[in-house]
């Protein structure tokens, strides 16, 4: 039997557990070797220990001096908002009206959708993100364009058609029935086809009728291994609007709960204005929170409370929320997550931030063992990080005295320039151009 065996030498880091709750959270090999066979991890460990296991003549790619780690996972991002990133507005609701809805209208055109999907995916790969949970638009063809582009690159991506049948412009409105029919057809076509996975995607409670949420919940029950993604408790004006629209609900998240949408593989964006009962309910249903610091600071939405979320045991991960978010880079997302935590009186070690962007996200998505780590058999989505990518990084990282200090400098100072290469299923899908 012939197999495709590849080996990569460099400093190796991946996670085994959440550093906030375990003393043995990670596996670190300063001089490490990563062995990849047919797109899957075969082994990860010390170079000295593993080199003898390589068949004679195996090519070893030398990334000495650089870090190899699992590709980043961004658990909440909007591909149709790529071209409107960094649009000025005084808050979420006017920003949606002024910029978001007109941009999303253009995705009626499949050629436009394909063009943006290509750019979007290449930008993610430049930033070292190999998996994302992606909102498309209300148009089913926007989903086809997205998965066609991610399939071409061999990426594990989660995406879905936005469901939205009220409180939005006519040109973006579906109906409860058409949205459910289109969603089901897309699930049947794309879910688990190659590396593609489907997310049932009601935009947020204010833009769905009760009937649409009910049908979304029914689909979530009928297809229990699909994902659910939506927004919750992002902004105070939005929360007040939800109280008006759903006067019988105990809270914003209770609206989703009452339609059966709290379950494993449900990803809730933002989760800022939650109460204790909301957090408890999320934890007991294994619903996950996607923390979006660059977006929350940009739109002035609020500060995520890491301490309360941890006290309740909510599944956590980091996300960019582009175009509300201001960077595609998970390193820049960590930079702002760190500062959000500081403003709330908590402290986020760098190790924890890298955990949240890899294994933490995979666990939140019930994909541990598939992505997010170098466990044997996991898919070989990994990145090569260059601690000397910029003159400043070079000076700072050459003076770091610990792994924590090295990762911290990368998180605070790094961005797409720090990603020397990106691999998906063992294949190189990005290499940084050097001048
Ligand atoms: N709430 C509903 N839609 C959106 C969106 O597109 N972006 C953000 N940040 N919040 C939302
Ligand atoms: Zn969003």
mmCIF file of N, CA, C and O in Angstrom, residues 361-414:
data_model
loop_
_atom_site.group_PDB
_atom_site.id
_atom_site.type_symbol
_atom_site.label_atom_id
_atom_site.label_comp_id
_atom_site.label_asym_id
_atom_site.label_seq_id
_atom_site.Cartn_x
_atom_site.Cartn_y
_atom_site.Cartn_z
ATOM 1 N N UNK A 361 -12.342 25.636 20.675
ATOM 2 C CA UNK A 361 -13.359 25.778 19.626
ATOM 3 C C UNK A 361 -13.823 24.410 19.140
ATOM 4 O O UNK A 361 -15.016 24.172 18.948
ATOM 5 N N UNK A 362 -12.871 23.488 18.938
ATOM 6 C CA UNK A 362 -13.239 22.145 18.466
ATOM 7 C C UNK A 362 -14.183 21.470 19.469
ATOM 8 O O UNK A 362 -15.171 20.835 19.084
ATOM 9 N N UNK A 363 -13.893 21.634 20.756
ATOM 10 C CA UNK A 363 -14.784 21.064 21.777
ATOM 11 C C UNK A 363 -16.149 21.729 21.754
ATOM 12 O O UNK A 363 -17.181 21.067 21.891
ATOM 13 N N UNK A 364 -16.159 23.042 21.598
ATOM 14 C CA UNK A 364 -17.439 23.765 21.536
ATOM 15 C C UNK A 364 -18.292 23.257 20.382
ATOM 16 O O UNK A 364 -19.513 23.323 20.426
ATOM 17 N N UNK A 365 -17.623 22.801 19.322
ATOM 18 C CA UNK A 365 -18.323 22.334 18.115
ATOM 19 C C UNK A 365 -18.507 20.822 18.097
ATOM 20 O O UNK A 365 -18.954 20.275 17.093
ATOM 21 N N UNK A 366 -18.137 20.161 19.202
ATOM 22 C CA UNK A 366 -18.223 18.692 19.250
ATOM 23 C C UNK A 366 -17.398 18.080 18.112
ATOM 24 O O UNK A 366 -17.810 17.101 17.487
ATOM 25 N N UNK A 367 -16.229 18.658 17.858
ATOM 26 C CA UNK A 367 -15.348 18.147 16.799
ATOM 27 C C UNK A 367 -13.966 17.782 17.350
ATOM 28 O O UNK A 367 -12.998 17.707 16.590
ATOM 29 N N UNK A 368 -13.882 17.563 18.672
ATOM 30 C CA UNK A 368 -12.596 17.156 19.239
ATOM 31 C C UNK A 368 -12.189 15.812 18.632
ATOM 32 O O UNK A 368 -13.021 14.924 18.463
ATOM 33 N N UNK A 369 -10.915 15.681 18.297
ATOM 34 C CA UNK A 369 -10.446 14.447 17.655
ATOM 35 C C UNK A 369 -10.468 14.560 16.138
ATOM 36 O O UNK A 369 -9.805 13.794 15.442
ATOM 37 N N UNK A 370 -11.241 15.532 15.631
ATOM 38 C CA UNK A 370 -11.303 15.757 14.177
ATOM 39 C C UNK A 370 -10.442 16.954 13.786
ATOM 40 O O UNK A 370 -9.641 16.878 12.854
ATOM 41 N N UNK A 371 -10.621 18.076 14.501
ATOM 42 C CA UNK A 371 -9.810 19.278 14.246
ATOM 43 C C UNK A 371 -9.352 19.853 15.585
ATOM 44 O O UNK A 371 -9.816 19.431 16.643
ATOM 45 N N UNK A 372 -8.434 20.820 15.522
ATOM 46 C CA UNK A 372 -8.077 21.590 16.720
ATOM 47 C C UNK A 372 -6.958 21.022 17.556
ATOM 48 O O UNK A 372 -6.587 21.622 18.568
ATOM 49 N N UNK A 373 -6.410 19.847 17.186
ATOM 50 C CA UNK A 373 -5.287 19.305 17.963
ATOM 51 C C UNK A 373 -4.454 18.387 17.082
ATOM 52 O O UNK A 373 -4.828 18.097 15.943
ATOM 53 N N UNK A 374 -3.331 17.926 17.641
ATOM 54 C CA UNK A 374 -2.475 16.972 16.935
ATOM 55 C C UNK A 374 -2.684 15.547 17.455
ATOM 56 O O UNK A 374 -1.767 14.726 17.449
ATOM 57 N N UNK A 375 -3.897 15.248 17.932
ATOM 58 C CA UNK A 375 -4.194 13.875 18.348
ATOM 59 C C UNK A 375 -4.043 12.953 17.135
ATOM 60 O O UNK A 375 -4.425 13.335 16.017
ATOM 61 N N UNK A 376 -3.489 11.753 17.323
ATOM 62 C CA UNK A 376 -3.360 10.844 16.176
ATOM 63 C C UNK A 376 -4.722 10.615 15.520
ATOM 64 O O UNK A 376 -5.721 10.407 16.205
ATOM 65 N N UNK A 377 -4.748 10.705 14.203
ATOM 66 C CA UNK A 377 -6.001 10.509 13.472
ATOM 67 C C UNK A 377 -6.737 11.809 13.176
ATOM 68 O O UNK A 377 -7.651 11.829 12.348
ATOM 69 N N UNK A 378 -6.354 12.893 13.865
ATOM 70 C CA UNK A 378 -7.016 14.188 13.586
ATOM 71 C C UNK A 378 -6.625 14.665 12.193
ATOM 72 O O UNK A 378 -5.573 14.299 11.658
ATOM 73 N N UNK A 379 -7.467 15.485 11.618
ATOM 74 C CA UNK A 379 -7.178 16.033 10.298
ATOM 75 C C UNK A 379 -6.004 17.016 10.395
ATOM 76 O O UNK A 379 -5.922 17.804 11.339
ATOM 77 N N UNK A 380 -5.110 16.923 9.415
ATOM 78 C CA UNK A 380 -3.849 17.679 9.498
ATOM 79 C C UNK A 380 -4.029 19.105 8.983
ATOM 80 O O UNK A 380 -3.510 19.491 7.944
ATOM 81 N N UNK A 381 -4.797 19.906 9.747
ATOM 82 C CA UNK A 381 -4.933 21.338 9.496
ATOM 83 C C UNK A 381 -3.972 22.019 10.470
ATOM 84 O O UNK A 381 -4.220 22.011 11.678
ATOM 85 N N UNK A 382 -2.895 22.578 9.961
ATOM 86 C CA UNK A 382 -1.940 23.188 10.892
ATOM 87 C C UNK A 382 -1.285 24.415 10.279
ATOM 88 O O UNK A 382 -1.370 24.650 9.069
ATOM 89 N N UNK A 383 -0.673 25.199 11.178
ATOM 90 C CA UNK A 383 -0.050 26.446 10.733
ATOM 91 C C UNK A 383 1.399 26.510 11.215
ATOM 92 O O UNK A 383 1.773 25.852 12.187
ATOM 93 N N UNK A 384 2.151 27.330 10.504
ATOM 94 C CA UNK A 384 3.539 27.583 10.864
ATOM 95 C C UNK A 384 3.619 29.049 11.261
ATOM 96 O O UNK A 384 3.343 29.939 10.445
ATOM 97 N N UNK A 385 3.941 29.292 12.536
ATOM 98 C CA UNK A 385 3.996 30.666 13.041
ATOM 99 C C UNK A 385 5.454 31.099 13.150
ATOM 100 O O UNK A 385 6.298 30.355 13.654
ATOM 101 N N UNK A 386 5.723 32.309 12.677
ATOM 102 C CA UNK A 386 7.093 32.821 12.656
ATOM 103 C C UNK A 386 7.269 33.878 13.740
ATOM 104 O O UNK A 386 6.798 35.008 13.598
ATOM 105 N N UNK A 387 7.967 33.546 14.827
ATOM 106 C CA UNK A 387 8.150 34.522 15.911
ATOM 107 C C UNK A 387 9.029 35.693 15.492
ATOM 108 O O UNK A 387 9.141 36.662 16.235
ATOM 109 N N UNK A 388 9.639 35.594 14.317
ATOM 110 C CA UNK A 388 10.511 36.684 13.851
ATOM 111 C C UNK A 388 9.908 37.399 12.641
ATOM 112 O O UNK A 388 10.614 37.984 11.829
ATOM 113 N N UNK A 389 8.588 37.331 12.542
ATOM 114 C CA UNK A 389 7.932 37.810 11.323
ATOM 115 C C UNK A 389 8.139 39.290 11.060
ATOM 116 O O UNK A 389 8.191 39.721 9.915
ATOM 117 N N UNK A 390 8.231 40.083 12.111
ATOM 118 C CA UNK A 390 8.442 41.534 11.926
ATOM 119 C C UNK A 390 9.658 41.931 12.772
ATOM 120 O O UNK A 390 10.013 41.222 13.722
ATOM 121 N N UNK A 391 10.254 43.067 12.466
ATOM 122 C CA UNK A 391 11.407 43.488 13.274
ATOM 123 C C UNK A 391 11.060 43.578 14.765
ATOM 124 O O UNK A 391 11.847 43.170 15.613
ATOM 125 N N UNK A 392 9.878 44.084 15.076
ATOM 126 C CA UNK A 392 9.507 44.229 16.489
ATOM 127 C C UNK A 392 9.287 42.866 17.143
ATOM 128 O O UNK A 392 9.742 42.615 18.253
ATOM 129 N N UNK A 393 8.584 41.971 16.431
ATOM 130 C CA UNK A 393 8.381 40.617 16.974
ATOM 131 C C UNK A 393 9.727 39.938 17.213
ATOM 132 O O UNK A 393 9.924 39.252 18.217
ATOM 133 N N UNK A 394 10.647 40.142 16.274
ATOM 134 C CA UNK A 394 11.960 39.522 16.405
ATOM 135 C C UNK A 394 12.658 39.987 17.686
ATOM 136 O O UNK A 394 13.174 39.170 18.461
ATOM 137 N N UNK A 395 12.634 41.299 17.932
ATOM 138 C CA UNK A 395 13.282 41.822 19.135
ATOM 139 C C UNK A 395 12.589 41.304 20.393
ATOM 140 O O UNK A 395 13.227 40.879 21.340
ATOM 141 N N UNK A 396 11.251 41.355 20.380
ATOM 142 C CA UNK A 396 10.526 40.979 21.596
ATOM 143 C C UNK A 396 10.613 39.473 21.879
ATOM 144 O O UNK A 396 10.859 39.066 23.003
ATOM 145 N N UNK A 397 10.403 38.648 20.841
ATOM 146 C CA UNK A 397 10.369 37.199 21.105
ATOM 147 C C UNK A 397 11.768 36.656 21.410
ATOM 148 O O UNK A 397 11.892 35.659 22.109
ATOM 149 N N UNK A 398 12.809 37.332 20.921
ATOM 150 C CA UNK A 398 14.155 36.836 21.249
ATOM 151 C C UNK A 398 14.448 37.039 22.736
ATOM 152 O O UNK A 398 15.365 36.436 23.279
ATOM 153 N N UNK A 399 13.646 37.883 23.385
ATOM 154 C CA UNK A 399 13.843 38.128 24.817
ATOM 155 C C UNK A 399 12.801 37.407 25.680
ATOM 156 O O UNK A 399 12.713 37.650 26.873
ATOM 157 N N UNK A 400 11.985 36.550 25.091
ATOM 158 C CA UNK A 400 10.952 35.901 25.918
ATOM 159 C C UNK A 400 11.576 34.753 26.707
ATOM 160 O O UNK A 400 12.403 34.008 26.207
ATOM 161 N N UNK A 401 11.148 34.652 27.956
ATOM 162 C CA UNK A 401 11.768 33.687 28.872
ATOM 163 C C UNK A 401 10.936 32.448 29.110
ATOM 164 O O UNK A 401 11.302 31.610 29.923
ATOM 165 N N UNK A 402 9.804 32.354 28.470
ATOM 166 C CA UNK A 402 8.936 31.196 28.704
ATOM 167 C C UNK A 402 8.016 31.050 27.500
ATOM 168 O O UNK A 402 7.867 31.969 26.694
ATOM 169 N N UNK A 403 7.368 29.896 27.418
ATOM 170 C CA UNK A 403 6.378 29.686 26.361
ATOM 171 C C UNK A 403 5.256 30.722 26.493
ATOM 172 O O UNK A 403 4.798 31.287 25.504
ATOM 173 N N UNK A 404 4.821 30.977 27.724
ATOM 174 C CA UNK A 404 3.751 31.954 27.946
ATOM 175 C C UNK A 404 4.142 33.329 27.393
ATOM 176 O O UNK A 404 3.346 33.987 26.710
ATOM 177 N N UNK A 405 5.363 33.744 27.652
ATOM 178 C CA UNK A 405 5.793 35.060 27.149
ATOM 179 C C UNK A 405 5.861 35.084 25.621
ATOM 180 O O UNK A 405 5.506 36.075 24.993
ATOM 181 N N UNK A 406 6.329 33.986 25.052
ATOM 182 C CA UNK A 406 6.420 33.907 23.585
ATOM 183 C C UNK A 406 5.024 34.003 22.960
ATOM 184 O O UNK A 406 4.777 34.788 22.034
ATOM 185 N N UNK A 407 4.081 33.213 23.491
ATOM 186 C CA UNK A 407 2.723 33.219 22.942
ATOM 187 C C UNK A 407 2.055 34.571 23.170
ATOM 188 O O UNK A 407 1.311 35.069 22.319
ATOM 189 N N UNK A 408 2.334 35.166 24.320
ATOM 190 C CA UNK A 408 1.723 36.455 24.626
ATOM 191 C C UNK A 408 2.177 37.517 23.618
ATOM 192 O O UNK A 408 1.360 38.286 23.086
ATOM 193 N N UNK A 409 3.470 37.521 23.322
ATOM 194 C CA UNK A 409 3.985 38.494 22.337
ATOM 195 C C UNK A 409 3.356 38.243 20.969
ATOM 196 O O UNK A 409 3.000 39.193 20.251
ATOM 197 N N UNK A 410 3.205 36.976 20.598
ATOM 198 C CA UNK A 410 2.579 36.667 19.300
ATOM 199 C C UNK A 410 1.129 37.145 19.265
ATOM 200 O O UNK A 410 0.657 37.693 18.262
ATOM 201 N N UNK A 411 0.405 36.938 20.372
ATOM 202 C CA UNK A 411 -1.005 37.337 20.417
ATOM 203 C C UNK A 411 -1.150 38.861 20.373
ATOM 204 O O UNK A 411 -2.040 39.390 19.711
ATOM 205 N N UNK A 412 -0.271 39.554 21.076
ATOM 206 C CA UNK A 412 -0.431 41.013 21.166
ATOM 207 C C UNK A 412 0.147 41.747 19.956
ATOM 208 O O UNK A 412 -0.359 42.793 19.553
ATOM 209 N N UNK A 413 1.212 41.189 19.359
ATOM 210 C CA UNK A 413 1.902 41.893 18.271
ATOM 211 C C UNK A 413 1.688 41.247 16.910
ATOM 212 O O UNK A 413 2.048 41.823 15.887
ATOM 213 N N UNK A 414 1.135 40.028 16.897
ATOM 214 C CA UNK A 414 1.072 39.273 15.641
ATOM 215 C C UNK A 414 -0.200 39.538 14.845
ATOM 216 O O UNK A 414 -1.190 40.056 15.355
#
